[in-house]
Structures are given as C-alpha cells and as structure tokens.
Short mmCIF file of C-alpha atoms in Angstrom, two decimals:
data_model
loop_
_atom_site.label_atom_id
_atom_site.label_comp_id
_atom_site.label_asym_id
_atom_site.label_seq_id
_atom_site.Cartn_x
_atom_site.Cartn_y
_atom_site.Cartn_z
CA MET A 258 -28.95 17.86 -22.24
CA MET A 259 -29.04 14.49 -20.49
CA ARG A 260 -29.03 11.29 -22.54
CA THR A 261 -32.05 9.12 -21.70
CA ARG A 262 -30.62 5.73 -22.67
CA PRO A 263 -28.80 4.38 -19.60
CA LEU A 264 -25.20 3.24 -19.44
CA LYS A 265 -25.24 -0.38 -18.31
CA VAL A 266 -22.94 -1.61 -15.54
CA ALA A 267 -21.97 -5.17 -14.62
CA LEU A 268 -20.76 -5.82 -11.07
CA LEU A 269 -18.37 -8.70 -10.35
CA GLY A 270 -18.54 -9.54 -6.64
CA CYS A 271 -21.09 -8.56 -4.05
CA GLY A 272 -19.36 -8.81 -0.71
CA VAL A 273 -18.80 -5.91 1.66
CA VAL A 274 -17.65 -3.55 -1.10
CA GLY A 275 -19.94 -4.80 -3.86
CA SER A 276 -23.02 -4.55 -1.65
CA GLU A 277 -22.15 -0.96 -0.79
CA VAL A 278 -21.57 -0.13 -4.47
CA THR A 279 -25.04 -1.53 -5.21
CA ARG A 280 -26.61 0.50 -2.42
CA ILE A 281 -25.04 3.77 -3.55
CA MET A 282 -25.90 3.19 -7.20
CA THR A 283 -29.51 2.59 -6.19
CA THR A 284 -30.03 5.33 -3.60
CA HIS A 285 -27.99 7.98 -5.43
CA ALA A 286 -29.15 7.12 -8.94
CA ASP A 287 -30.46 10.61 -9.74
CA ASP A 288 -27.32 12.35 -8.48
CA LEU A 289 -25.07 9.95 -10.42
CA ALA A 290 -27.09 10.54 -13.58
CA ALA A 291 -26.83 14.31 -13.18
CA ARG A 292 -23.06 14.14 -12.67
CA ILE A 293 -22.49 11.75 -15.56
CA GLY A 294 -24.99 13.17 -18.06
CA ALA A 295 -26.89 9.89 -18.45
CA PRO A 296 -28.55 7.34 -16.18
CA VAL A 297 -26.52 4.34 -15.04
CA GLU A 298 -28.22 0.99 -14.73
CA LEU A 299 -26.93 -2.00 -12.81
CA ALA A 300 -27.50 -4.76 -15.37
CA GLY A 301 -26.15 -7.80 -13.52
CA ILE A 302 -24.22 -8.92 -10.44
CA ALA A 303 -21.97 -11.99 -10.62
CA VAL A 304 -21.46 -13.90 -7.36
CA ARG A 305 -20.19 -17.32 -6.26
CA ARG A 306 -22.93 -18.02 -3.71
CA PRO A 307 -26.33 -17.01 -5.15
CA ASP A 308 -28.28 -18.22 -2.09
CA LYS A 309 -26.55 -15.85 0.32
CA VAL A 310 -28.84 -13.17 1.75
CA ARG A 311 -27.81 -9.75 0.47
CA GLU A 312 -29.99 -7.03 1.92
CA GLY A 313 -30.96 -4.38 -0.62
CA VAL A 314 -29.52 -6.30 -3.59
CA PRO A 315 -32.13 -7.11 -6.28
CA ALA A 316 -32.31 -10.89 -6.55
CA GLU A 317 -33.17 -10.72 -10.25
CA LEU A 318 -29.74 -9.24 -11.00
CA ILE A 319 -27.80 -12.09 -9.39
CA THR A 320 -25.95 -14.58 -11.61
CA THR A 321 -23.20 -17.13 -11.13
CA ASP A 322 -22.05 -16.86 -14.76
CA ALA A 323 -19.58 -13.98 -14.62
CA THR A 324 -18.17 -14.79 -18.05
CA ALA A 325 -21.55 -14.54 -19.76
CA LEU A 326 -22.21 -11.27 -17.95
CA VAL A 327 -19.03 -9.54 -19.15
CA LYS A 328 -19.55 -10.89 -22.69
CA ARG A 329 -22.90 -9.17 -23.04
CA GLY A 330 -22.64 -6.66 -25.84
CA ASP A 331 -24.76 -4.07 -24.04
CA ILE A 332 -22.46 -3.71 -20.99
CA ASP A 333 -20.66 -0.35 -20.95
CA VAL A 334 -18.67 -0.68 -17.71
CA VAL A 335 -17.60 -3.65 -15.61
CA ILE A 336 -16.86 -3.10 -11.92
CA GLU A 337 -14.56 -5.80 -10.52
CA VAL A 338 -14.41 -6.20 -6.73
CA ILE A 339 -13.77 -9.94 -6.41
CA GLY A 340 -10.02 -9.61 -5.85
CA GLY A 341 -7.22 -12.08 -6.53
CA ILE A 342 -5.50 -12.90 -9.80
CA GLU A 343 -7.88 -15.39 -11.38
CA PRO A 344 -10.62 -15.38 -12.52
CA ALA A 345 -10.42 -11.58 -12.21
CA ARG A 346 -7.72 -11.20 -14.89
CA THR A 347 -9.59 -13.31 -17.45
CA LEU A 348 -12.89 -11.57 -16.74
CA ILE A 349 -11.34 -8.11 -17.09
CA THR A 350 -9.62 -8.89 -20.38
CA THR A 351 -12.83 -10.50 -21.65
CA ALA A 352 -14.70 -7.33 -20.74
CA PHE A 353 -12.24 -5.26 -22.80
CA GLU A 354 -12.63 -7.63 -25.76
CA HIS A 355 -16.39 -7.08 -25.69
CA GLY A 356 -16.20 -3.29 -25.59
CA ALA A 357 -16.55 -2.53 -21.87
CA SER A 358 -14.35 -0.32 -19.75
CA VAL A 359 -13.31 -1.57 -16.30
CA VAL A 360 -13.25 -0.13 -12.79
CA SER A 361 -11.32 -2.37 -10.39
CA ALA A 362 -10.39 -2.44 -6.72
CA ASN A 363 -7.93 -5.29 -7.29
CA LYS A 364 -4.53 -4.22 -5.97
CA ALA A 365 -2.99 -7.69 -6.24
CA LEU A 366 -3.83 -8.00 -9.94
CA VAL A 367 -2.86 -4.45 -10.90
CA ALA A 368 0.45 -4.76 -9.01
CA ALA A 369 1.26 -8.09 -10.65
CA ASP A 370 0.01 -7.53 -14.20
CA GLY A 371 -0.88 -3.87 -14.64
CA ALA A 372 1.12 -3.41 -17.83
CA ALA A 373 -0.71 -6.22 -19.64
CA LEU A 374 -4.10 -4.97 -18.43
CA HIS A 375 -3.36 -1.44 -19.62
CA ALA A 376 -2.24 -2.80 -23.00
CA ALA A 377 -5.44 -4.84 -23.32
CA ALA A 378 -7.55 -1.78 -22.50
CA GLU A 379 -5.68 0.44 -24.94
CA ALA A 380 -6.01 -2.12 -27.74
CA LYS A 381 -9.79 -1.93 -27.44
CA GLY A 382 -10.09 1.80 -26.76
CA ALA A 383 -11.31 1.14 -23.21
CA ASP A 384 -10.59 2.60 -19.79
CA LEU A 385 -8.96 0.87 -16.82
CA TYR A 386 -9.42 2.76 -13.55
CA TYR A 387 -8.40 1.50 -10.10
CA GLU A 388 -8.48 4.28 -7.52
CA ALA A 389 -10.00 1.85 -5.01
CA ALA A 390 -6.95 -0.45 -5.25
CA VAL A 391 -4.87 1.89 -3.08
CA ALA A 392 -5.91 3.32 0.31
CA GLY A 393 -9.70 3.07 0.02
CA ALA A 394 -11.45 6.42 -0.16
CA ILE A 395 -8.23 8.46 -0.16
CA PRO A 396 -7.69 10.00 -3.62
CA LEU A 397 -4.17 8.93 -4.62
CA VAL A 398 -4.12 7.33 -8.05
CA ARG A 399 -5.89 10.17 -9.84
CA PRO A 400 -3.85 12.97 -8.17
CA LEU A 401 -0.62 11.15 -9.04
CA ARG A 402 -1.44 10.42 -12.65
CA GLU A 403 -3.45 13.58 -13.40
CA SER A 404 -3.06 16.43 -10.90
CA LEU A 405 0.72 15.91 -10.56
CA ALA A 406 1.29 14.88 -14.17
CA GLY A 407 3.15 18.13 -14.87
CA ASP A 408 5.40 17.81 -11.83
CA LYS A 409 8.31 15.54 -10.90
CA VAL A 410 7.52 13.29 -7.96
CA ASN A 411 10.60 12.26 -6.02
CA ARG A 412 9.22 10.34 -3.07
CA VAL A 413 6.05 8.63 -1.88
CA LEU A 414 6.06 7.66 1.79
CA GLY A 415 2.96 6.23 3.37
CA ILE A 416 0.92 4.12 5.74
CA VAL A 417 -1.24 2.13 3.34
CA ASN A 418 -2.53 -0.72 5.51
CA GLY A 419 -5.02 -0.01 8.27
CA THR A 420 -4.66 -3.35 10.06
CA THR A 421 -0.93 -2.96 10.65
CA ASN A 422 -1.30 0.67 11.65
CA PHE A 423 -3.92 -0.31 14.23
CA ILE A 424 -1.64 -2.99 15.66
CA LEU A 425 1.40 -0.70 15.92
CA ASP A 426 -0.71 2.11 17.34
CA LYS A 427 -2.00 -0.16 20.09
CA MET A 428 1.52 -1.39 20.85
CA ASP A 429 2.64 2.23 21.13
CA SER A 430 -0.28 3.58 23.15
CA THR A 431 -0.83 0.65 25.55
CA GLY A 432 2.52 -1.13 25.74
CA ALA A 433 0.93 -4.34 24.42
CA GLY A 434 2.96 -6.96 22.60
CA TYR A 435 2.37 -7.86 18.96
CA SER A 436 0.15 -10.88 19.69
CA GLU A 437 -2.08 -8.95 22.08
CA ALA A 438 -2.51 -6.08 19.62
CA LEU A 439 -3.28 -8.52 16.80
CA ASP A 440 -5.92 -10.23 18.94
CA GLU A 441 -7.60 -6.87 19.56
CA ALA A 442 -7.47 -6.01 15.84
CA THR A 443 -9.09 -9.36 15.03
CA ALA A 444 -11.82 -8.93 17.67
CA LEU A 445 -12.70 -5.51 16.25
CA GLY A 446 -12.80 -6.77 12.67
CA TYR A 447 -9.69 -4.88 11.50
CA ALA A 448 -7.71 -8.10 10.95
CA GLU A 449 -8.84 -11.11 8.92
CA ALA A 450 -8.93 -14.60 10.40
CA ASP A 451 -5.73 -15.14 8.38
CA PRO A 452 -3.91 -11.80 8.68
CA THR A 453 -0.85 -12.86 6.65
CA ALA A 454 -1.43 -10.51 3.71
CA ASP A 455 -1.53 -7.55 6.08
CA VAL A 456 1.01 -8.34 8.81
CA GLU A 457 3.62 -9.75 6.41
CA GLY A 458 3.37 -6.68 4.18
CA PHE A 459 1.97 -8.26 1.01
CA ASP A 460 -1.01 -5.88 0.88
CA ALA A 461 1.20 -2.81 1.36
CA ALA A 462 3.74 -4.09 -1.19
CA ALA A 463 1.07 -4.35 -3.90
CA LYS A 464 0.01 -0.77 -3.19
CA ALA A 465 3.65 0.40 -3.20
CA ALA A 466 4.15 -1.14 -6.65
CA ILE A 467 1.11 0.69 -8.02
CA LEU A 468 2.10 4.03 -6.48
CA ALA A 469 5.73 3.78 -7.62
CA GLY A 470 4.74 2.95 -11.19
CA ILE A 471 2.41 5.93 -11.44
CA ALA A 472 4.64 8.38 -9.56
CA PHE A 473 7.80 7.64 -11.53
CA HIS A 474 6.27 6.76 -14.93
CA THR A 475 7.96 3.39 -15.00
CA ARG A 476 6.91 -0.23 -14.62
CA VAL A 477 7.08 -1.56 -11.08
CA THR A 478 5.53 -4.89 -10.11
CA ILE A 479 5.03 -6.42 -6.68
CA ASP A 480 8.08 -8.62 -7.34
CA ASP A 481 10.21 -5.46 -7.47
CA VAL A 482 9.13 -4.36 -3.97
CA HIS A 483 11.29 -5.28 -0.98
CA ARG A 484 8.93 -6.51 1.72
CA GLU A 485 9.19 -7.00 5.46
CA GLY A 486 6.25 -7.45 7.80
CA LEU A 487 5.79 -6.39 11.41
CA THR A 488 5.62 -9.76 13.13
CA GLU A 489 9.13 -9.29 14.56
CA VAL A 490 8.42 -5.85 16.04
CA THR A 491 8.53 -6.08 19.85
CA ALA A 492 7.40 -3.94 22.74
CA ALA A 493 11.11 -3.26 23.33
CA ASP A 494 11.40 -1.79 19.82
CA ILE A 495 8.44 0.47 20.49
CA ALA A 496 10.01 1.57 23.79
CA SER A 497 13.34 2.29 22.08
CA ALA A 498 11.56 4.39 19.48
CA LYS A 499 9.88 6.41 22.23
CA ARG A 500 13.24 7.11 23.86
CA MET A 501 14.40 8.53 20.51
CA GLY A 502 11.30 10.69 20.17
CA CYS A 503 9.94 8.37 17.47
CA THR A 504 7.14 5.93 16.81
CA VAL A 505 7.08 2.77 14.69
CA LYS A 506 5.01 2.50 11.50
CA LEU A 507 4.85 -0.03 8.67
CA LEU A 508 5.77 2.19 5.72
CA ALA A 509 5.53 1.89 1.97
CA ILE A 510 8.42 3.92 0.56
CA CYS A 511 8.91 4.68 -3.13
CA GLU A 512 11.88 6.87 -4.07
CA ARG A 513 13.58 8.25 -7.12
CA ALA A 514 17.39 8.04 -6.85
CA ALA A 515 19.23 11.33 -6.38
CA ASP A 516 20.73 11.03 -9.87
CA GLY A 517 17.32 10.22 -11.35
CA ALA A 518 18.64 7.02 -12.95
CA SER A 519 16.66 4.48 -10.93
CA VAL A 520 13.88 4.03 -8.39
CA THR A 521 13.31 1.92 -5.30
CA ALA A 522 10.16 0.53 -3.72
CA ARG A 523 10.04 -1.09 -0.29
CA VAL A 524 7.75 -1.95 2.61
CA HIS A 525 9.06 -2.43 6.14
CA PRO A 526 8.65 -1.25 9.74
CA ALA A 527 10.53 1.95 10.51
CA MET A 528 10.97 4.48 13.26
CA ILE A 529 9.78 7.95 12.32
CA PRO A 530 10.10 11.14 14.41
CA LEU A 531 7.03 12.25 16.31
CA THR A 532 7.34 15.55 14.46
CA HIS A 533 6.65 13.88 11.10
CA PRO A 534 3.01 14.18 9.90
CA LEU A 535 2.72 10.40 9.51
CA ALA A 536 3.53 9.85 13.19
CA SER A 537 0.11 11.17 14.22
CA VAL A 538 -1.83 8.74 12.00
CA ARG A 539 -3.68 6.56 14.52
CA GLU A 540 -5.94 3.51 14.66
CA ALA A 541 -6.75 1.96 11.25
CA TYR A 542 -6.31 5.15 9.22
CA ASN A 543 -4.02 5.51 6.21
CA ALA A 544 -1.95 8.45 5.07
CA VAL A 545 0.47 9.05 2.21
CA PHE A 546 3.12 11.77 2.08
CA ILE A 547 4.25 12.88 -1.39
CA GLU A 548 7.29 15.01 -2.20
CA ALA A 549 7.44 16.69 -5.62
CA ASP A 550 9.67 19.34 -7.18
CA ALA A 551 7.10 22.06 -7.73
CA ALA A 552 4.25 21.07 -5.42
CA GLY A 553 6.56 20.43 -2.47
CA GLN A 554 5.16 18.23 0.29
CA LEU A 555 1.60 16.93 0.12
CA MET A 556 -0.25 14.64 2.50
CA PHE A 557 -3.36 12.54 1.83
CA TYR A 558 -5.20 11.13 4.85
CA GLY A 559 -8.33 9.12 5.54
CA PRO A 560 -9.92 5.69 5.97
CA GLY A 561 -8.00 3.20 3.86
CA ALA A 562 -10.40 0.25 3.80
CA GLY A 563 -13.95 -0.85 4.49
CA GLY A 564 -17.10 -1.12 2.43
CA SER A 565 -18.17 2.51 2.27
CA PRO A 566 -14.73 4.14 1.76
CA THR A 567 -13.75 1.65 -0.95
CA ALA A 568 -17.15 1.97 -2.64
CA SER A 569 -16.68 5.74 -2.67
CA ALA A 570 -13.49 5.31 -4.72
CA VAL A 571 -15.18 2.80 -7.02
CA LEU A 572 -18.10 5.15 -7.70
CA GLY A 573 -15.74 8.05 -8.34
CA ASP A 574 -14.03 5.98 -11.02
CA LEU A 575 -17.41 4.89 -12.40
CA VAL A 576 -18.45 8.51 -12.91
CA ALA A 577 -15.19 9.31 -14.70
CA VAL A 578 -15.35 6.25 -16.94
CA CYS A 579 -19.01 6.86 -17.83
CA ARG A 580 -18.25 10.46 -18.74
CA ASN A 581 -15.48 9.21 -21.01
CA LYS A 582 -17.92 6.77 -22.63
CA LEU A 583 -20.37 9.56 -23.38
CA SER A 584 -17.71 11.80 -24.89
CA GLY A 585 -16.10 8.99 -26.88
CA THR A 586 -12.74 9.37 -25.19
CA THR A 587 -10.61 7.47 -22.71
CA GLY A 588 -8.74 8.69 -19.63
CA PRO A 589 -5.03 8.36 -18.90
CA GLY A 590 -3.56 4.94 -19.54
CA GLU A 591 -0.21 3.55 -18.49
CA SER A 592 2.66 6.03 -18.46
CA ALA A 593 5.94 4.12 -18.40
CA TYR A 594 8.08 6.23 -20.71
CA THR A 595 10.98 6.65 -18.26
CA ARG A 596 11.76 2.91 -18.19
CA LEU A 597 13.75 3.38 -15.00
CA PRO A 598 15.28 0.28 -13.41
CA VAL A 599 14.24 -0.67 -9.87
CA SER A 600 17.32 -0.83 -7.66
CA PRO A 601 17.67 -3.71 -5.18
CA MET A 602 17.25 -3.13 -1.46
CA GLY A 603 21.00 -3.44 -0.93
CA ALA A 604 21.50 -0.11 -2.70
CA VAL A 605 19.02 1.77 -0.49
CA THR A 606 20.54 4.13 2.07
CA THR A 607 18.88 4.97 5.35
CA ARG A 608 19.63 5.30 9.06
CA TYR A 609 19.48 2.26 11.32
CA HIS A 610 18.67 1.54 14.94
CA ILE A 611 20.51 -1.61 16.12
CA SER A 612 20.22 -3.23 19.53
CA LEU A 613 23.02 -5.67 20.50
CA ASP A 614 23.33 -8.01 23.48
CA VAL A 615 27.00 -7.98 24.49
CA ALA A 616 29.34 -9.06 27.26
CA ASP A 617 29.73 -6.42 29.98
CA LYS A 618 33.49 -6.01 29.96
CA PRO A 619 36.08 -3.44 28.83
CA GLY A 620 36.80 -3.06 25.12
CA VAL A 621 33.47 -4.31 23.78
CA LEU A 622 32.35 -0.92 22.52
CA ALA A 623 35.69 -0.41 20.79
CA GLN A 624 35.39 -3.80 19.07
CA VAL A 625 31.88 -3.05 17.88
CA ALA A 626 32.81 0.45 16.67
CA THR A 627 35.72 -1.02 14.71
CA ILE A 628 33.41 -3.44 12.89
CA PHE A 629 31.11 -0.58 11.89
CA ALA A 630 34.05 1.48 10.65
CA GLU A 631 35.52 -1.41 8.65
CA HIS A 632 32.25 -1.77 6.75
CA GLY A 633 31.82 1.93 6.07
CA VAL A 634 28.89 2.48 8.43
CA SER A 635 29.17 5.68 10.48
CA ILE A 636 27.78 5.68 14.04
CA ASP A 637 25.68 8.64 15.15
CA THR A 638 24.86 7.74 18.77
CA VAL A 639 25.48 4.87 21.21
CA ARG A 640 23.65 4.03 24.42
CA GLN A 641 25.12 1.36 26.71
CA GLN A 642 23.58 -0.44 29.68
CA GLY A 643 25.13 -3.25 31.72
CA LYS A 644 24.37 -5.54 34.65
CA ASP A 645 25.70 -8.86 36.04
CA GLY A 646 28.14 -9.49 33.21
CA GLU A 647 25.63 -8.79 30.44
CA ALA A 648 25.03 -5.52 28.61
CA SER A 649 23.18 -4.00 25.71
CA LEU A 650 24.36 -1.53 23.11
CA VAL A 651 21.81 0.58 21.24
CA ILE A 652 23.43 2.12 18.18
CA VAL A 653 21.93 4.62 15.75
CA THR A 654 23.84 5.06 12.51
CA HIS A 655 24.13 7.84 9.99
CA ARG A 656 22.77 6.99 6.53
CA ALA A 657 24.26 3.79 5.14
CA ALA A 658 23.53 1.36 2.35
CA ASP A 659 21.46 -1.66 3.29
CA ALA A 660 24.15 -3.96 1.90
CA ALA A 661 26.82 -2.31 4.07
CA LEU A 662 24.65 -2.65 7.19
CA SER A 663 23.96 -6.31 6.38
CA SER A 664 27.68 -7.14 6.10
CA THR A 665 28.28 -5.24 9.34
CA VAL A 666 25.73 -7.38 11.17
CA VAL A 667 27.31 -10.58 9.81
CA ALA A 668 30.69 -9.47 11.14
CA LEU A 669 29.23 -8.45 14.52
CA ARG A 670 27.77 -11.92 15.00
CA GLU A 671 31.26 -13.40 14.66
CA LEU A 672 32.52 -11.47 17.69
CA ASP A 673 32.76 -13.55 20.86
CA THR A 674 31.65 -10.55 22.88
CA VAL A 675 28.40 -10.10 20.94
CA ARG A 676 25.78 -12.46 22.37
CA GLY A 677 23.17 -11.59 19.77
CA VAL A 678 21.48 -8.95 17.63
CA ALA A 679 18.26 -8.16 19.48
CA SER A 680 16.72 -5.98 16.78
CA ILE A 681 17.44 -3.93 13.67
CA MET A 682 15.09 -1.20 12.48
CA ARG A 683 15.37 1.52 9.90
CA VAL A 684 14.86 5.18 10.81
CA GLU A 685 12.92 7.16 8.18
CA GLY A 686 11.25 10.53 7.72
CA GLU A 687 14.17 12.71 8.71
#
C-alpha cells in the first residue's frame, strides 16, 4: 500500500544536472512514487543566481538561502549537485544534523573528505549516496559496494573522464596534435573553457580515490592518488603506440598488491593493446574494467558525464534513499575495515615505452643497455633509427618499479651520447 504523505526533497544547485533532475522528478513523478512506495515532492531549489531563466523549473521553489533550506525539519532528502568543497561540505553536514539523508554528485568532496561525511551520516542515522560522483550514468559505486561485497576485488582499471578520452581518440583517429584535439573538444562542448581539471587528471584522480576506497575497503583520498595529465602526450607518442599495436588512454588504475598488504591508486596516460576491451572506448565515453577473484573480469561502459546521464544516477540514488527512509533503515556506509596503506608510485611496477634521442655512432646502444641493467630494468625490445649523425632509440621494458625506471632515466641523461629523453609512457592492460 502506497503512503500518501510525500517525501520532501531539497535540491542544491540547478545547473545542467540540477535542471535535468527537476525535469525527471516532475515528468516521472508517478513512476517514481510507484517505485519508492510514496510520492516525492521537490520542496525547494537553492541557487546562486535566482534571476537566471530555467525552463521548466518552478520559480516558486527557487531560493538563495541554501542553509535555511537544508535546516528545514520537513526535508527528508537533500540532493547536492553544486560541486566543490565549500559550501557543499557544510550544507551536507547541516542536512545530516537536521535529519535528512543526502544524495551527492560531488566527486571532489567525497574524494577529499569521504570518511568524515560518512561518519557524520552514520552519527545521525542518515544515508550518503554518491553514484553520480563517478562516471555519470554508469553503475559503479553500487555494484562495487553491494553486488561485489562478497567478492575480493583486485584491480579497477578505467577511462573515467570523457573529455580526455575524446582528445586522445581524436589524436589517434586523425593524427591531430594535442592542441588541435583540445580545440575540437572545446568547440563541441566536451571541454570547459578552463580544462585543467580534466586534462591534468584532477577529475580522474578524485574518481580513482573513490573507486579504490570502495573496492579495497580502505580509506583512499585524492592526495593518495598519483596523478599525471595528458598535456605532454604527442602525436609521435600516438604513432609509436600504433606501431606496437596499442592506443593511448588516460587511465585510472587502482590495484591491490600481490601480497594483499597494500594498495595503489594512480592516474596517467598509458599505452594499452588494441585487443584490450578499453581500447575500443571512443569519443567521450567512459568504461571501467574490474577484476575480482570470483566474478573474474567485468566491464562497465556508457556515457560518463552530461546532464541526463548524471541525473539518471542521482535519481537512482534518490529512489534507494527514499526506500530506506520508508523502511526506517539505511544503506551501506563506509567500509574501511582493511586499513590497507596506499603505496607510493615508486613501488608500482609496470612496463615502459621510452624514446631517446641519441648520437648515431657505434656503442651507443651498448651504453644505454648497460645503464638499464645497472638499475635493474630489463629490456624487452629495442628499435633504432639513425640519420645524419642523430638517431632515436625506442625501448620497451619488461615490468619494473617506477623508482627503478626513474633512476635509470636520471643516469641516461648523464650520458654524453644521449641528447634527450623524448618521451616516457607506461604500458598497461597486458
């Protein structure tokens, strides 16, 4: 039997995502009520610019006083889609203090302060859900913390930023340089006017922190994630990857150590074989590849951003939280019982693709090979090209620790015969 008294929802933010959340809540009200077991009523929408035209958004619901809205005693659920650290953090904790559960799309806040937010929610018997914080409409958070809760996840490898995937895809498919591909992404609306958060890997690093924490039942913050962007990726790197039967992707990689005693989380460009499922992820799409003991290999794919996809994830969380409200329960909170340390990047082992500019004369290859051997880095393949006294060496290593590769590069730069290190890129997915 359906409850007639509605559950009241406060919405913080009414931009692209918030407007779409409002539209779906209005046009699908009957369906949402049937799925939840009670009507849901949008009781207020907090915005910074009340005079902005928002088509389909009831003007009478608009307020600039977000604090007063979340303090209302009749609010059951607060949806936060304003982003950033403050005032979002204060508004969310205030909502908990006044009895509301929270649905958030705020990856930056959850990645930076998730433990404190979970503790605040638990102290008040409230829910904190944030499916929309990672990869838009793609279900990832709930499968990791619920569907795979009985399994042991060992690795999460994914493309979690659509802007960077679009740029790298265009570089691969058209031969364009980074700047040209970025210009196209901006013109099409995939890249912001200031694309720093995307192209420097901050967005993906926040998502990696969230995924690693859930997957490995330990606390991982954005400060624990090694981060490299794609601004240094060149058309020559893309061409080298093609010659190896690979493509280049900006990857978020979260791994449990082989001995199970630690975890790592990192974001950086990498070459992956064309045979890997992630290699076929094109345009601005996202995909995440999960490896678990019992489930084996799983892949989640779909649109990772945008108003409608993100709103879909928000509404999915809203339904779950409202159901919990009706039954007087809460969903899964933070699971950090393993307390595993996060190893530094220097301890991570992977393969490397290194391109060196060297003098074209006898003995250079032997000198370079000696440096690699002295630092414990084993060479898999070497390709050499030379002309007019200059040459290039393209070296692919076997798996080596990042720290060992770094010391190798320092030593290579001290050789008179090495003119420069043109590029270094990791090789993943093998």
